[in-house]
Amino acid sequence: MDQTTPASSPMANAADKAASISDAGPAAPTTGTPAFSPLYQQIKGLILQSLQAGEWKPGDLIPSELELAGRFRVSQGTVRKAIDELSADNLLVRRQGKGTFVATHSEQQVQYRFLRLEPDSGNRASQGPAERQILDCRRLRAPAEVARMLGLRSGEPVFEVRRVLSFQGVPTILEDLWLPGDPFKGLSSETLANHQGAMYALFESQFGVRMVRANEKLKAVAADAESAQTLGVAPGFPLLSVERVAYTYNDTPMEYRRGLYRTDHHHYHNELS
Amino acid sequence: MDQTTPASSPMANAADKAASISDAGPAAPTTGTPAFSPLYQQIKGLILQSLQAGEWKPGDLIPSELELAGRFRVSQGTVRKAIDELSADNLLVRRQGKGTFVATHSEQQVQYRFLRLEPDSGNRASQGPAERQILDCRRLRAPAEVARMLGLRSGEPVFEVRRVLSFQGVPTILEDLWLPGDPFKGLSSETLANHQGAMYALFESQFGVRMVRANEKLKAVAADAESAQTLGVAPGFPLLSVERVAYTYNDTPMEYRRGLYRTDHHHYHNELS
DNA sequence: CAGTGGTCTAGACCACACT
DNA sequence: GTGTGGTCTAGACCACTGC
């Protein structure tokens, strides 16, 4: 970043840098919308790139604000604002006195960040940990709908996993999920079965895939014969259907999931604001 | 706020003010946890008080940051951080060049902020506006569960409303809702029926009650005979049960609502992060 | 043009964690 | 004590809105 004159005022300096990142020409914005982007947004983008590139892995301590400020040639306040937003997006976690860390699904604290099913009485702690059972895991060519949801071409290899989650011995969730074959090369029933804790923690540690956000579509459906048997309910029993697409950095879809939840002793919790 | 010496350094000054707001005594914190609260949090609290007191009503322009900074004797940056958080909580809306406004449910933009049901194909705009039908509105003594949810004593007066929402002529949502009698004095079927737009907009304009956040519990249930007839489905048809408690400023519960959603052509949308 | 929110900087001090 | 993030201030300039 060329700095000709050390700048008379702070902002003139900052404007130079912003221009040097977004624009190429010396001046004269020809576009109707000059696409002005604040410096801190550009810094945010640079940090995001490092996260995507795996320069800092989940759980890692990233450089201090002052160090990043030096690296990017901006003030600490600007780095702070960038980290503020990344922290609000759950990509980074700040800990006063210690530093800023890359968020991870492995912390006990956020083990079930994406599982919104809760017992009607008591809390998650009181019902004990979920019991996981892998029913199936196979590699196959993506059916049309799965391919569409994962942004793949029909027929590209994917992994298909079927599993059951039970609480206090009661089978409660039956899920099918599909993962793109390339990033998850080597996935097997054994890998899944041998792992304790949330599945997304395994994806992080074994495949370097961090799920960042997800969209869900919920419907009420009647249990078919097979699902009913697996979940221990009568056919036709009302089940909560949860269809999820989960994304990693960059809004790349990395998982398509279809779940059937028993809601006779649990409910799906949601907070609106 | 007493300021003896104009302060040698900025922060010493700020610390004085913080102490003058939270503490009463001159010094010597006796409690084990001094309950340190940042200045901007205190400012946030003061702004919140003005909102609760109705000093600024939904849609109103509030004083500029500079003016508030002067009023509270803090810097603009501190007011800014307070407003940042209130804005993130959807209590205020900033508009560059114009000012900061009290958020409202009346804007077309956020008409359906709390309604998460979406058509399976197309979007909300394509299906046209919801058709609202009030089936019943009566004043009665709160049943035990309703009282519990609203933080009232059993038997205190509440309003009970039953309504149906239809999309493109298809009855899709059947809802019962309960409102505390005192704040909603004068509510009637006519009031509700004559109003166009979201119900929460009516609550704002007619009763000065602004809903700020809500918790929902979702379950899949089978339609009983009455619900089935109203919604035009067969008894036993799977419906999405949505139980909601909505809160105004101050986390005071102001509405308890139970809805049954048809999800054969719609789904409940949720974003996880 | 003035007024508003939005961005950026520089520097000070506080609260917290480790050593 | 040192280093980290957290808070606060003061001042400058940018981008947008409306007179």
PDB file of N, CA and C in Angstrom, chain B residues 50-115:
ATOM      1  N   SER B  50     -36.626   5.697  28.414  1.00  0.00           N
ATOM      2  CA  SER B  50     -37.414   6.669  27.653  1.00  0.00           C
ATOM      3  C   SER B  50     -38.362   5.962  26.688  1.00  0.00           C
ATOM      4  N   LEU B  51     -37.897   4.858  26.126  1.00  0.00           N
ATOM      5  CA  LEU B  51     -38.753   4.101  25.219  1.00  0.00           C
ATOM      6  C   LEU B  51     -39.931   3.496  25.981  1.00  0.00           C
ATOM      7  N   GLN B  52     -39.626   2.896  27.123  1.00  0.00           N
ATOM      8  CA  GLN B  52     -40.683   2.295  27.939  1.00  0.00           C
ATOM      9  C   GLN B  52     -41.690   3.335  28.394  1.00  0.00           C
ATOM     10  N   ALA B  53     -41.178   4.494  28.790  1.00  0.00           N
ATOM     11  CA  ALA B  53     -42.053   5.544  29.306  1.00  0.00           C
ATOM     12  C   ALA B  53     -42.889   6.174  28.197  1.00  0.00           C
ATOM     13  N   GLY B  54     -42.561   5.841  26.967  1.00  0.00           N
ATOM     14  CA  GLY B  54     -43.330   6.401  25.863  1.00  0.00           C
ATOM     15  C   GLY B  54     -42.910   7.810  25.486  1.00  0.00           C
ATOM     16  N   GLU B  55     -41.739   8.227  25.971  1.00  0.00           N
ATOM     17  CA  GLU B  55     -41.248   9.561  25.612  1.00  0.00           C
ATOM     18  C   GLU B  55     -41.060   9.664  24.102  1.00  0.00           C
ATOM     19  N   TRP B  56     -40.574   8.571  23.511  1.00  0.00           N
ATOM     20  CA  TRP B  56     -40.497   8.491  22.050  1.00  0.00           C
ATOM     21  C   TRP B  56     -41.343   7.302  21.625  1.00  0.00           C
ATOM     22  N   LYS B  57     -42.260   7.519  20.714  1.00  0.00           N
ATOM     23  CA  LYS B  57     -43.187   6.459  20.302  1.00  0.00           C
ATOM     24  C   LYS B  57     -42.702   5.795  19.013  1.00  0.00           C
ATOM     25  N   PRO B  58     -43.190   4.579  18.737  1.00  0.00           N
ATOM     26  CA  PRO B  58     -42.801   3.881  17.514  1.00  0.00           C
ATOM     27  C   PRO B  58     -42.926   4.781  16.283  1.00  0.00           C
ATOM     28  N   GLY B  59     -41.904   4.818  15.492  1.00  0.00           N
ATOM     29  CA  GLY B  59     -41.883   5.655  14.293  1.00  0.00           C
ATOM     30  C   GLY B  59     -41.261   7.021  14.521  1.00  0.00           C
ATOM     31  N   ASP B  60     -41.165   7.436  15.782  1.00  0.00           N
ATOM     32  CA  ASP B  60     -40.621   8.759  16.099  1.00  0.00           C
ATOM     33  C   ASP B  60     -39.137   8.859  15.787  1.00  0.00           C
ATOM     34  N   LEU B  61     -38.718  10.082  15.509  1.00  0.00           N
ATOM     35  CA  LEU B  61     -37.296  10.405  15.394  1.00  0.00           C
ATOM     36  C   LEU B  61     -36.781  10.741  16.788  1.00  0.00           C
ATOM     37  N   ILE B  62     -35.741  10.078  17.220  1.00  0.00           N
ATOM     38  CA  ILE B  62     -35.186  10.411  18.532  1.00  0.00           C
ATOM     39  C   ILE B  62     -34.085  11.461  18.357  1.00  0.00           C
ATOM     40  N   PRO B  63     -33.657  12.087  19.443  1.00  0.00           N
ATOM     41  CA  PRO B  63     -32.618  13.126  19.326  1.00  0.00           C
ATOM     42  C   PRO B  63     -31.348  12.575  18.692  1.00  0.00           C
ATOM     43  N   SER B  64     -30.579  13.465  18.092  1.00  0.00           N
ATOM     44  CA  SER B  64     -29.357  13.037  17.413  1.00  0.00           C
ATOM     45  C   SER B  64     -28.327  12.543  18.433  1.00  0.00           C
ATOM     46  N   GLU B  65     -27.358  11.823  17.940  1.00  0.00           N
ATOM     47  CA  GLU B  65     -26.323  11.283  18.818  1.00  0.00           C
ATOM     48  C   GLU B  65     -25.630  12.400  19.595  1.00  0.00           C
ATOM     49  N   LEU B  66     -25.340  13.485  18.883  1.00  0.00           N
ATOM     50  CA  LEU B  66     -24.645  14.603  19.525  1.00  0.00           C
ATOM     51  C   LEU B  66     -25.502  15.195  20.645  1.00  0.00           C
ATOM     52  N   GLU B  67     -26.799  15.302  20.377  1.00  0.00           N
ATOM     53  CA  GLU B  67     -27.693  15.879  21.382  1.00  0.00           C
ATOM     54  C   GLU B  67     -27.786  14.972  22.608  1.00  0.00           C
ATOM     55  N   LEU B  68     -27.915  13.669  22.357  1.00  0.00           N
ATOM     56  CA  LEU B  68     -27.982  12.722  23.476  1.00  0.00           C
ATOM     57  C   LEU B  68     -26.663  12.733  24.249  1.00  0.00           C
ATOM     58  N   ALA B  69     -25.556  12.831  23.515  1.00  0.00           N
ATOM     59  CA  ALA B  69     -24.251  12.882  24.168  1.00  0.00           C
ATOM     60  C   ALA B  69     -24.199  14.070  25.127  1.00  0.00           C
ATOM     61  N   GLY B  70     -24.710  15.207  24.660  1.00  0.00           N
ATOM     62  CA  GLY B  70     -24.740  16.386  25.526  1.00  0.00           C
ATOM     63  C   GLY B  70     -25.640  16.181  26.725  1.00  0.00           C
ATOM     64  N   ARG B  71     -26.797  15.602  26.487  1.00  0.00           N
ATOM     65  CA  ARG B  71     -27.749  15.386  27.572  1.00  0.00           C
ATOM     66  C   ARG B  71     -27.175  14.480  28.654  1.00  0.00           C
ATOM     67  N   PHE B  72     -26.484  13.413  28.225  1.00  0.00           N
ATOM     68  CA  PHE B  72     -25.972  12.447  29.191  1.00  0.00           C
ATOM     69  C   PHE B  72     -24.550  12.767  29.652  1.00  0.00           C
ATOM     70  N   ARG B  73     -23.983  13.830  29.099  1.00  0.00           N
ATOM     71  CA  ARG B  73     -22.620  14.234  29.456  1.00  0.00           C
ATOM     72  C   ARG B  73     -21.602  13.155  29.151  1.00  0.00           C
ATOM     73  N   VAL B  74     -21.730  12.526  28.019  1.00  0.00           N
ATOM     74  CA  VAL B  74     -20.729  11.551  27.573  1.00  0.00           C
ATOM     75  C   VAL B  74     -20.349  11.901  26.139  1.00  0.00           C
ATOM     76  N   SER B  75     -19.396  11.166  25.584  1.00  0.00           N
ATOM     77  CA  SER B  75     -18.981  11.449  24.217  1.00  0.00           C
ATOM     78  C   SER B  75     -19.960  10.822  23.224  1.00  0.00           C
ATOM     79  N   GLN B  76     -19.895  11.316  21.990  1.00  0.00           N
ATOM     80  CA  GLN B  76     -20.776  10.776  20.958  1.00  0.00           C
ATOM     81  C   GLN B  76     -20.542   9.276  20.761  1.00  0.00           C
ATOM     82  N   GLY B  77     -19.271   8.870  20.853  1.00  0.00           N
ATOM     83  CA  GLY B  77     -18.932   7.471  20.652  1.00  0.00           C
ATOM     84  C   GLY B  77     -19.630   6.546  21.638  1.00  0.00           C
ATOM     85  N   THR B  78     -19.782   7.020  22.838  1.00  0.00           N
ATOM     86  CA  THR B  78     -20.441   6.202  23.857  1.00  0.00           C
ATOM     87  C   THR B  78     -21.926   6.066  23.558  1.00  0.00           C
ATOM     88  N   VAL B  79     -22.559   7.172  23.184  1.00  0.00           N
ATOM     89  CA  VAL B  79     -23.969   7.113  22.771  1.00  0.00           C
ATOM     90  C   VAL B  79     -24.102   6.194  21.568  1.00  0.00           C
ATOM     91  N   ARG B  80     -23.164   6.320  20.648  1.00  0.00           N
ATOM     92  CA  ARG B  80     -23.193   5.504  19.434  1.00  0.00           C
ATOM     93  C   ARG B  80     -23.201   4.021  19.755  1.00  0.00           C
ATOM     94  N   LYS B  81     -22.358   3.634  20.702  1.00  0.00           N
ATOM     95  CA  LYS B  81     -22.300   2.209  21.049  1.00  0.00           C
ATOM     96  C   LYS B  81     -23.607   1.746  21.690  1.00  0.00           C
ATOM     97  N   ALA B  82     -24.207   2.602  22.494  1.00  0.00           N
ATOM     98  CA  ALA B  82     -25.499   2.256  23.098  1.00  0.00           C
ATOM     99  C   ALA B  82     -26.552   2.070  22.010  1.00  0.00           C
ATOM    100  N   ILE B  83     -26.606   3.022  21.083  1.00  0.00           N
ATOM    101  CA  ILE B  83     -27.589   2.950  20.002  1.00  0.00           C
ATOM    102  C   ILE B  83     -27.290   1.758  19.095  1.00  0.00           C
ATOM    103  N   ASP B  84     -26.010   1.456  18.903  1.00  0.00           N
ATOM    104  CA  ASP B  84     -25.643   0.273  18.115  1.00  0.00           C
ATOM    105  C   ASP B  84     -26.343  -0.974  18.649  1.00  0.00           C
ATOM    106  N   GLU B  85     -26.280  -1.156  19.953  1.00  0.00           N
ATOM    107  CA  GLU B  85     -26.878  -2.358  20.536  1.00  0.00           C
ATOM    108  C   GLU B  85     -28.399  -2.325  20.460  1.00  0.00           C
ATOM    109  N   LEU B  86     -28.990  -1.173  20.731  1.00  0.00           N
ATOM    110  CA  LEU B  86     -30.443  -1.070  20.648  1.00  0.00           C
ATOM    111  C   LEU B  86     -30.908  -1.295  19.213  1.00  0.00           C
ATOM    112  N   SER B  87     -30.075  -0.888  18.294  1.00  0.00           N
ATOM    113  CA  SER B  87     -30.388  -1.091  16.887  1.00  0.00           C
ATOM    114  C   SER B  87     -30.276  -2.575  16.526  1.00  0.00           C
ATOM    115  N   ALA B  88     -29.278  -3.232  17.077  1.00  0.00           N
ATOM    116  CA  ALA B  88     -29.113  -4.672  16.839  1.00  0.00           C
ATOM    117  C   ALA B  88     -30.274  -5.451  17.441  1.00  0.00           C
ATOM    118  N   ASP B  89     -30.849  -4.935  18.518  1.00  0.00           N
ATOM    119  CA  ASP B  89     -31.991  -5.588  19.163  1.00  0.00           C
ATOM    120  C   ASP B  89     -33.307  -5.236  18.494  1.00  0.00           C
ATOM    121  N   ASN B  90     -33.242  -4.499  17.393  1.00  0.00           N
ATOM    122  CA  ASN B  90     -34.444  -4.109  16.658  1.00  0.00           C
ATOM    123  C   ASN B  90     -35.352  -3.167  17.429  1.00  0.00           C
ATOM    124  N   LEU B  91     -34.771  -2.404  18.357  1.00  0.00           N
ATOM    125  CA  LEU B  91     -35.585  -1.429  19.078  1.00  0.00           C
ATOM    126  C   LEU B  91     -35.482  -0.062  18.414  1.00  0.00           C
ATOM    127  N   LEU B  92     -34.364   0.198  17.771  1.00  0.00           N
ATOM    128  CA  LEU B  92     -34.167   1.450  17.051  1.00  0.00           C
ATOM    129  C   LEU B  92     -33.736   1.135  15.622  1.00  0.00           C
ATOM    130  N   VAL B  93     -33.966   2.079  14.750  1.00  0.00           N
ATOM    131  CA  VAL B  93     -33.553   1.939  13.356  1.00  0.00           C
ATOM    132  C   VAL B  93     -32.782   3.187  12.956  1.00  0.00           C
ATOM    133  N   ARG B  94     -31.550   3.008  12.457  1.00  0.00           N
ATOM    134  CA  ARG B  94     -30.754   4.153  12.036  1.00  0.00           C
ATOM    135  C   ARG B  94     -30.941   4.379  10.544  1.00  0.00           C
ATOM    136  N   ARG B  95     -31.015   5.660  10.165  1.00  0.00           N
ATOM    137  CA  ARG B  95     -31.049   5.973   8.740  1.00  0.00           C
ATOM    138  C   ARG B  95     -30.071   7.102   8.478  1.00  0.00           C
ATOM    139  N   GLN B  96     -29.032   6.759   7.742  1.00  0.00           N
ATOM    140  CA  GLN B  96     -27.959   7.728   7.501  1.00  0.00           C
ATOM    141  C   GLN B  96     -28.515   9.001   6.873  1.00  0.00           C
ATOM    142  N   GLY B  97     -28.082  10.114   7.376  1.00  0.00           N
ATOM    143  CA  GLY B  97     -28.513  11.391   6.843  1.00  0.00           C
ATOM    144  C   GLY B  97     -29.833  11.881   7.403  1.00  0.00           C
ATOM    145  N   LYS B  98     -30.613  10.982   8.020  1.00  0.00           N
ATOM    146  CA  LYS B  98     -31.928  11.384   8.518  1.00  0.00           C
ATOM    147  C   LYS B  98     -31.983  11.385  10.036  1.00  0.00           C
ATOM    148  N   GLY B  99     -31.508  10.311  10.630  1.00  0.00           N
ATOM    149  CA  GLY B  99     -31.552  10.237  12.084  1.00  0.00           C
ATOM    150  C   GLY B  99     -31.837   8.836  12.569  1.00  0.00           C
ATOM    151  N   THR B 100     -32.130   8.700  13.852  1.00  0.00           N
ATOM    152  CA  THR B 100     -32.433   7.406  14.441  1.00  0.00           C
ATOM    153  C   THR B 100     -33.897   7.386  14.872  1.00  0.00           C
ATOM    154  N   PHE B 101     -34.608   6.313  14.509  1.00  0.00           N
ATOM    155  CA  PHE B 101     -36.048   6.230  14.735  1.00  0.00           C
ATOM    156  C   PHE B 101     -36.389   5.053  15.637  1.00  0.00           C
ATOM    157  N   VAL B 102     -37.494   5.178  16.332  1.00  0.00           N
ATOM    158  CA  VAL B 102     -37.994   4.063  17.123  1.00  0.00           C
ATOM    159  C   VAL B 102     -38.600   3.041  16.171  1.00  0.00           C
ATOM    160  N   ALA B 103     -38.192   1.802  16.303  1.00  0.00           N
ATOM    161  CA  ALA B 103     -38.666   0.748  15.406  1.00  0.00           C
ATOM    162  C   ALA B 103     -40.168   0.559  15.569  1.00  0.00           C
ATOM    163  N   THR B 104     -40.802   0.101  14.492  1.00  0.00           N
ATOM    164  CA  THR B 104     -42.244  -0.108  14.512  1.00  0.00           C
ATOM    165  C   THR B 104     -42.611  -1.320  13.667  1.00  0.00           C
ATOM    166  N   HIS B 105     -43.739  -1.928  13.993  1.00  0.00           N
ATOM    167  CA  HIS B 105     -44.218  -3.062  13.201  1.00  0.00           C
ATOM    168  C   HIS B 105     -45.025  -2.582  11.995  1.00  0.00           C
ATOM    169  N   SER B 106     -45.196  -1.258  11.867  1.00  0.00           N
ATOM    170  CA  SER B 106     -46.072  -0.734  10.811  1.00  0.00           C
ATOM    171  C   SER B 106     -45.392  -0.648   9.455  1.00  0.00           C
ATOM    172  N   GLU B 107     -44.075  -0.714   9.433  1.00  0.00           N
ATOM    173  CA  GLU B 107     -43.401  -0.610   8.144  1.00  0.00           C
ATOM    174  C   GLU B 107     -43.667  -1.845   7.296  1.00  0.00           C
ATOM    175  N   GLN B 108     -43.916  -1.597   6.018  1.00  0.00           N
ATOM    176  CA  GLN B 108     -44.189  -2.701   5.105  1.00  0.00           C
ATOM    177  C   GLN B 108     -43.057  -3.730   5.152  1.00  0.00           C
ATOM    178  N   GLN B 109     -41.866  -3.162   5.312  1.00  0.00           N
ATOM    179  CA  GLN B 109     -40.640  -3.956   5.313  1.00  0.00           C
ATOM    180  C   GLN B 109     -40.632  -5.097   6.341  1.00  0.00           C
ATOM    181  N   VAL B 110     -41.205  -4.811   7.514  1.00  0.00           N
ATOM    182  CA  VAL B 110     -41.101  -5.793   8.600  1.00  0.00           C
ATOM    183  C   VAL B 110     -42.478  -6.260   9.057  1.00  0.00           C
ATOM    184  N   GLN B 111     -43.439  -6.215   8.124  1.00  0.00           N
ATOM    185  CA  GLN B 111     -44.811  -6.589   8.462  1.00  0.00           C
ATOM    186  C   GLN B 111     -44.887  -7.974   9.093  1.00  0.00           C
ATOM    187  N   TYR B 112     -44.109  -8.886   8.566  1.00  0.00           N
ATOM    188  CA  TYR B 112     -44.241 -10.261   9.027  1.00  0.00           C
ATOM    189  C   TYR B 112     -42.982 -10.737   9.733  1.00  0.00           C
ATOM    190  N   ARG B 113     -42.414  -9.856  10.545  1.00  0.00           N
ATOM    191  CA  ARG B 113     -41.163 -10.216  11.200  1.00  0.00           C
ATOM    192  C   ARG B 113     -41.326 -11.432  12.110  1.00  0.00           C
ATOM    193  N   PHE B 114     -42.493 -11.599  12.697  1.00  0.00           N
ATOM    194  CA  PHE B 114     -42.701 -12.682  13.646  1.00  0.00           C
ATOM    195  C   PHE B 114     -43.432 -13.874  13.041  1.00  0.00           C
ATOM    196  N   LEU B 115     -43.840 -13.764  11.777  1.00  0.00           N
ATOM    197  CA  LEU B 115     -44.536 -14.888  11.144  1.00  0.00           C
ATOM    198  C   LEU B 115     -43.560 -15.629  10.251  1.00  0.00           C
TER     199      LEU B 115
END
